Amino acid sequence: ANAFRVSQEEHVDEVMKEKSGISSLEGQLDGLPAKVDSLRLEKATTASRIAAVEAERARVDAEAGRKMKELTRGVLMYKCLGLEFERANEDWLCVRFTQIDPADHNREFIFWISVGSDDSYQVQGCTPEINAGRLGGLVAEVNQTNDFGRFVRQMRKAFKELA
């Protein structure tokens, strides 16, 4: 009789544990629809963000393509007009002109320019040589105005006077 009671009590304990487990699972099950709704909302929000990022990327790619086309056109125009920019080394830019000398359109007129640590332009040299006073004045002007385009045009004009 005692063994039966112990076995019955163990069985009751087991049934109670199972009921407790079922109650716990039912509680979790009750919370699942809200969690599913939350995850669906998160998925929709993430999909919306992905679409926005992809749209922005497409816009940036299109803009980059447009700019590349413009730059390529500009480079070709410069080459047709006889102007080339070439990196001479890490700190120097070589500016090369052709189409200046009416007797020899392929003759090159070159100068090397750099921006120093003090943010001032420095010309290392030019071929053919421009009068030192004139070159110094042009360099002083570009350092004062920071108008590099004007400086390049003035250098071309100085070279043209030598042709």
PDB file of C-alpha atoms in Angstrom:
ATOM      1  CA  ALA A   1       0.000   0.000   0.000  1.00  0.00           C
ATOM      2  CA  ASN A   2       2.862   2.293   0.811  1.00  0.00           C
ATOM      3  CA  ALA A   3       4.594   1.569  -2.498  1.00  0.00           C
ATOM      4  CA  PHE A   4       1.352   2.241  -4.323  1.00  0.00           C
ATOM      5  CA  ARG A   5       0.976   5.609  -2.588  1.00  0.00           C
ATOM      6  CA  VAL A   6       4.566   6.586  -3.440  1.00  0.00           C
ATOM      7  CA  SER A   7       4.006   5.563  -7.046  1.00  0.00           C
ATOM      8  CA  GLN A   8       0.720   7.460  -7.146  1.00  0.00           C
ATOM      9  CA  GLU A   9       2.386  10.591  -5.663  1.00  0.00           C
ATOM     10  CA  GLU A  10       5.201  10.360  -8.235  1.00  0.00           C
ATOM     11  CA  HIS A  11       2.577  10.032 -10.955  1.00  0.00           C
ATOM     12  CA  VAL A  12       0.689  13.083  -9.620  1.00  0.00           C
ATOM     13  CA  ASP A  13       3.961  15.061  -9.507  1.00  0.00           C
ATOM     14  CA  GLU A  14       4.707  14.045 -13.096  1.00  0.00           C
ATOM     15  CA  VAL A  15       1.183  15.053 -14.227  1.00  0.00           C
ATOM     16  CA  MET A  16       1.584  18.413 -12.456  1.00  0.00           C
ATOM     17  CA  LYS A  17       4.941  19.019 -14.169  1.00  0.00           C
ATOM     18  CA  GLU A  18       3.399  18.164 -17.537  1.00  0.00           C
ATOM     19  CA  LYS A  19       0.432  20.512 -16.858  1.00  0.00           C
ATOM     20  CA  SER A  20       2.881  23.239 -15.859  1.00  0.00           C
ATOM     21  CA  GLY A  21       4.871  22.638 -19.064  1.00  0.00           C
ATOM     22  CA  ILE A  22       1.651  22.760 -21.117  1.00  0.00           C
ATOM     23  CA  SER A  23       0.617  26.025 -19.413  1.00  0.00           C
ATOM     24  CA  SER A  24       4.030  27.489 -20.158  1.00  0.00           C
ATOM     25  CA  LEU A  25       3.811  26.425 -23.806  1.00  0.00           C
ATOM     26  CA  GLU A  26       0.262  27.841 -24.081  1.00  0.00           C
ATOM     27  CA  GLY A  27       1.580  31.148 -22.675  1.00  0.00           C
ATOM     28  CA  GLN A  28       4.325  31.178 -25.281  1.00  0.00           C
ATOM     29  CA  LEU A  29       1.788  30.264 -27.959  1.00  0.00           C
ATOM     30  CA  ASP A  30      -0.438  33.176 -26.920  1.00  0.00           C
ATOM     31  CA  GLY A  31       2.497  35.564 -27.408  1.00  0.00           C
ATOM     32  CA  LEU A  32       3.447  34.221 -30.852  1.00  0.00           C
ATOM     33  CA  PRO A  33       0.883  36.183 -32.939  1.00  0.00           C
ATOM     34  CA  ALA A  34       2.160  39.480 -31.497  1.00  0.00           C
ATOM     35  CA  LYS A  35       5.759  38.420 -32.122  1.00  0.00           C
ATOM     36  CA  VAL A  36       4.880  37.360 -35.689  1.00  0.00           C
ATOM     37  CA  ASP A  37       3.236  40.763 -36.276  1.00  0.00           C
ATOM     38  CA  SER A  38       6.310  42.504 -34.860  1.00  0.00           C
ATOM     39  CA  LEU A  39       8.638  40.482 -37.081  1.00  0.00           C
ATOM     40  CA  ARG A  40       6.481  41.170 -40.150  1.00  0.00           C
ATOM     41  CA  LEU A  41       6.613  44.901 -39.404  1.00  0.00           C
ATOM     42  CA  GLU A  42      10.391  44.707 -38.936  1.00  0.00           C
ATOM     43  CA  LYS A  43      10.684  42.798 -42.226  1.00  0.00           C
ATOM     44  CA  ALA A  44       8.591  45.417 -44.058  1.00  0.00           C
ATOM     45  CA  THR A  45      10.627  48.258 -42.543  1.00  0.00           C
ATOM     46  CA  THR A  46      13.897  46.565 -43.498  1.00  0.00           C
ATOM     47  CA  ALA A  47      12.635  45.894 -47.033  1.00  0.00           C
ATOM     48  CA  SER A  48      11.654  49.564 -47.322  1.00  0.00           C
ATOM     49  CA  ARG A  49      15.113  50.673 -46.168  1.00  0.00           C
ATOM     50  CA  ILE A  50      16.772  48.276 -48.618  1.00  0.00           C
ATOM     51  CA  ALA A  51      14.643  49.658 -51.456  1.00  0.00           C
ATOM     52  CA  ALA A  52      15.577  53.229 -50.474  1.00  0.00           C
ATOM     53  CA  VAL A  53      19.284  52.355 -50.336  1.00  0.00           C
ATOM     54  CA  GLU A  54      19.087  50.595 -53.711  1.00  0.00           C
ATOM     55  CA  ALA A  55      17.294  53.592 -55.218  1.00  0.00           C
ATOM     56  CA  GLU A  56      19.948  55.946 -53.829  1.00  0.00           C
ATOM     57  CA  ARG A  57      22.696  53.675 -55.146  1.00  0.00           C
ATOM     58  CA  ALA A  58      21.090  53.680 -58.585  1.00  0.00           C
ATOM     59  CA  ARG A  59      20.861  57.490 -58.449  1.00  0.00           C
ATOM     60  CA  VAL A  60      24.517  57.792 -57.372  1.00  0.00           C
ATOM     61  CA  ASP A  61      25.616  55.318 -60.064  1.00  0.00           C
ATOM     62  CA  ALA A  62      23.713  57.275 -62.711  1.00  0.00           C
ATOM     63  CA  GLU A  63      25.237  60.557 -61.490  1.00  0.00           C
ATOM     64  CA  ALA A  64      28.724  59.010 -61.458  1.00  0.00           C
ATOM     65  CA  GLY A  65      28.181  57.722 -64.997  1.00  0.00           C
ATOM     66  CA  ARG A  66      27.060  61.178 -66.124  1.00  0.00           C
ATOM     67  CA  LYS A  67      30.074  62.822 -64.480  1.00  0.00           C
ATOM     68  CA  MET A  68      32.443  60.229 -65.959  1.00  0.00           C
ATOM     69  CA  LYS A  69      31.001  60.895 -69.405  1.00  0.00           C
ATOM     70  CA  GLU A  70      31.463  64.653 -68.900  1.00  0.00           C
ATOM     71  CA  LEU A  71      35.018  64.208 -67.639  1.00  0.00           C
ATOM     72  CA  THR A  72      35.910  61.891 -70.512  1.00  0.00           C
ATOM     73  CA  ARG A  73      34.492  64.425 -72.949  1.00  0.00           C
ATOM     74  CA  GLY A  74      36.475  67.172 -71.174  1.00  0.00           C
ATOM     75  CA  VAL A  75      39.713  65.192 -71.314  1.00  0.00           C
ATOM     76  CA  LEU A  76      39.214  64.533 -75.011  1.00  0.00           C
ATOM     77  CA  MET A  77      38.493  68.213 -75.587  1.00  0.00           C
ATOM     78  CA  TYR A  78      41.647  69.197 -73.671  1.00  0.00           C
ATOM     79  CA  LYS A  79      43.700  66.746 -75.730  1.00  0.00           C
ATOM     80  CA  CYS A  80      42.230  68.133 -78.963  1.00  0.00           C
ATOM     81  CA  LEU A  81      43.092  71.618 -77.761  1.00  0.00           C
ATOM     82  CA  GLY A  82      46.593  70.496 -76.814  1.00  0.00           C
ATOM     83  CA  LEU A  83      46.412  70.400 -73.010  1.00  0.00           C
ATOM     84  CA  GLU A  84      47.318  67.380 -70.873  1.00  0.00           C
ATOM     85  CA  PHE A  85      47.694  66.943 -67.137  1.00  0.00           C
ATOM     86  CA  GLU A  86      49.926  64.140 -65.936  1.00  0.00           C
ATOM     87  CA  ARG A  87      50.984  63.203 -62.439  1.00  0.00           C
ATOM     88  CA  ALA A  88      54.784  63.479 -62.500  1.00  0.00           C
ATOM     89  CA  ASN A  89      55.277  61.833 -59.113  1.00  0.00           C
ATOM     90  CA  GLU A  90      53.522  61.881 -55.769  1.00  0.00           C
ATOM     91  CA  ASP A  91      53.647  65.658 -55.326  1.00  0.00           C
ATOM     92  CA  TRP A  92      54.105  67.116 -58.803  1.00  0.00           C
ATOM     93  CA  LEU A  93      51.751  67.697 -61.692  1.00  0.00           C
ATOM     94  CA  CYS A  94      53.100  67.955 -65.224  1.00  0.00           C
ATOM     95  CA  VAL A  95      51.100  70.315 -67.445  1.00  0.00           C
ATOM     96  CA  ARG A  96      51.809  69.766 -71.127  1.00  0.00           C
ATOM     97  CA  PHE A  97      50.697  71.994 -73.994  1.00  0.00           C
ATOM     98  CA  THR A  98      50.818  71.305 -77.720  1.00  0.00           C
ATOM     99  CA  GLN A  99      49.082  73.181 -80.551  1.00  0.00           C
ATOM    100  CA  ILE A 100      50.969  76.381 -79.604  1.00  0.00           C
ATOM    101  CA  ASP A 101      53.768  76.611 -82.169  1.00  0.00           C
ATOM    102  CA  PRO A 102      52.277  77.282 -85.623  1.00  0.00           C
ATOM    103  CA  ALA A 103      55.389  75.768 -87.233  1.00  0.00           C
ATOM    104  CA  ASP A 104      55.170  72.537 -85.186  1.00  0.00           C
ATOM    105  CA  HIS A 105      51.801  71.731 -83.613  1.00  0.00           C
ATOM    106  CA  ASN A 106      53.270  68.685 -81.822  1.00  0.00           C
ATOM    107  CA  ARG A 107      56.004  70.690 -80.074  1.00  0.00           C
ATOM    108  CA  GLU A 108      55.562  70.363 -76.331  1.00  0.00           C
ATOM    109  CA  PHE A 109      55.553  73.211 -73.842  1.00  0.00           C
ATOM    110  CA  ILE A 110      55.733  71.816 -70.299  1.00  0.00           C
ATOM    111  CA  PHE A 111      55.795  72.986 -66.704  1.00  0.00           C
ATOM    112  CA  TRP A 112      55.795  71.111 -63.386  1.00  0.00           C
ATOM    113  CA  ILE A 113      53.773  72.435 -60.488  1.00  0.00           C
ATOM    114  CA  SER A 114      53.164  71.342 -56.915  1.00  0.00           C
ATOM    115  CA  VAL A 115      51.337  72.559 -53.840  1.00  0.00           C
ATOM    116  CA  GLY A 116      53.704  72.881 -50.902  1.00  0.00           C
ATOM    117  CA  SER A 117      53.045  72.081 -47.252  1.00  0.00           C
ATOM    118  CA  ASP A 118      52.109  75.744 -46.756  1.00  0.00           C
ATOM    119  CA  ASP A 119      49.395  75.409 -49.472  1.00  0.00           C
ATOM    120  CA  SER A 120      51.334  77.574 -51.907  1.00  0.00           C
ATOM    121  CA  TYR A 121      51.936  76.691 -55.544  1.00  0.00           C
ATOM    122  CA  GLN A 122      55.506  76.051 -56.625  1.00  0.00           C
ATOM    123  CA  VAL A 123      56.750  75.672 -60.200  1.00  0.00           C
ATOM    124  CA  GLN A 124      59.782  73.392 -60.443  1.00  0.00           C
ATOM    125  CA  GLY A 125      60.633  74.255 -64.017  1.00  0.00           C
ATOM    126  CA  CYS A 126      59.375  74.675 -67.528  1.00  0.00           C
ATOM    127  CA  THR A 127      60.443  73.834 -71.052  1.00  0.00           C
ATOM    128  CA  PRO A 128      61.087  76.028 -72.934  1.00  0.00           C
ATOM    129  CA  GLU A 129      62.157  78.347 -70.176  1.00  0.00           C
ATOM    130  CA  ILE A 130      59.957  81.348 -69.392  1.00  0.00           C
ATOM    131  CA  ASN A 131      61.644  84.534 -68.134  1.00  0.00           C
ATOM    132  CA  ALA A 132      62.199  84.097 -64.372  1.00  0.00           C
ATOM    133  CA  GLY A 133      60.585  87.453 -63.548  1.00  0.00           C
ATOM    134  CA  ARG A 134      57.470  86.652 -65.582  1.00  0.00           C
ATOM    135  CA  LEU A 135      57.221  83.126 -64.145  1.00  0.00           C
ATOM    136  CA  GLY A 136      57.683  84.462 -60.601  1.00  0.00           C
ATOM    137  CA  GLY A 137      54.887  86.984 -61.168  1.00  0.00           C
ATOM    138  CA  LEU A 138      52.516  84.288 -62.453  1.00  0.00           C
ATOM    139  CA  VAL A 139      53.298  82.035 -59.472  1.00  0.00           C
ATOM    140  CA  ALA A 140      52.789  84.944 -57.053  1.00  0.00           C
ATOM    141  CA  GLU A 141      49.427  85.689 -58.694  1.00  0.00           C
ATOM    142  CA  VAL A 142      48.163  82.092 -58.469  1.00  0.00           C
ATOM    143  CA  ASN A 143      49.234  81.954 -54.816  1.00  0.00           C
ATOM    144  CA  GLN A 144      47.308  85.145 -54.129  1.00  0.00           C
ATOM    145  CA  THR A 145      44.145  84.328 -56.109  1.00  0.00           C
ATOM    146  CA  ASN A 146      44.190  80.511 -56.023  1.00  0.00           C
ATOM    147  CA  ASP A 147      42.768  80.635 -59.585  1.00  0.00           C
ATOM    148  CA  PHE A 148      44.565  77.637 -61.080  1.00  0.00           C
ATOM    149  CA  GLY A 149      42.598  77.799 -64.337  1.00  0.00           C
ATOM    150  CA  ARG A 150      43.720  81.374 -64.935  1.00  0.00           C
ATOM    151  CA  PHE A 151      47.300  80.384 -64.094  1.00  0.00           C
ATOM    152  CA  VAL A 152      47.243  77.604 -66.714  1.00  0.00           C
ATOM    153  CA  ARG A 153      45.858  80.037 -69.311  1.00  0.00           C
ATOM    154  CA  GLN A 154      48.550  82.596 -68.426  1.00  0.00           C
ATOM    155  CA  MET A 155      51.267  79.937 -68.725  1.00  0.00           C
ATOM    156  CA  ARG A 156      49.920  78.987 -72.154  1.00  0.00           C
ATOM    157  CA  LYS A 157      49.993  82.645 -73.156  1.00  0.00           C
ATOM    158  CA  ALA A 158      53.624  82.963 -71.931  1.00  0.00           C
ATOM    159  CA  PHE A 159      54.604  79.853 -73.921  1.00  0.00           C
ATOM    160  CA  LYS A 160      52.803  81.194 -76.979  1.00  0.00           C
ATOM    161  CA  GLU A 161      54.950  84.316 -76.821  1.00  0.00           C
ATOM    162  CA  LEU A 162      58.035  82.040 -76.998  1.00  0.00           C
ATOM    163  CA  ALA A 163      56.814  80.130 -80.053  1.00  0.00           C
TER     164      ALA A 163
END
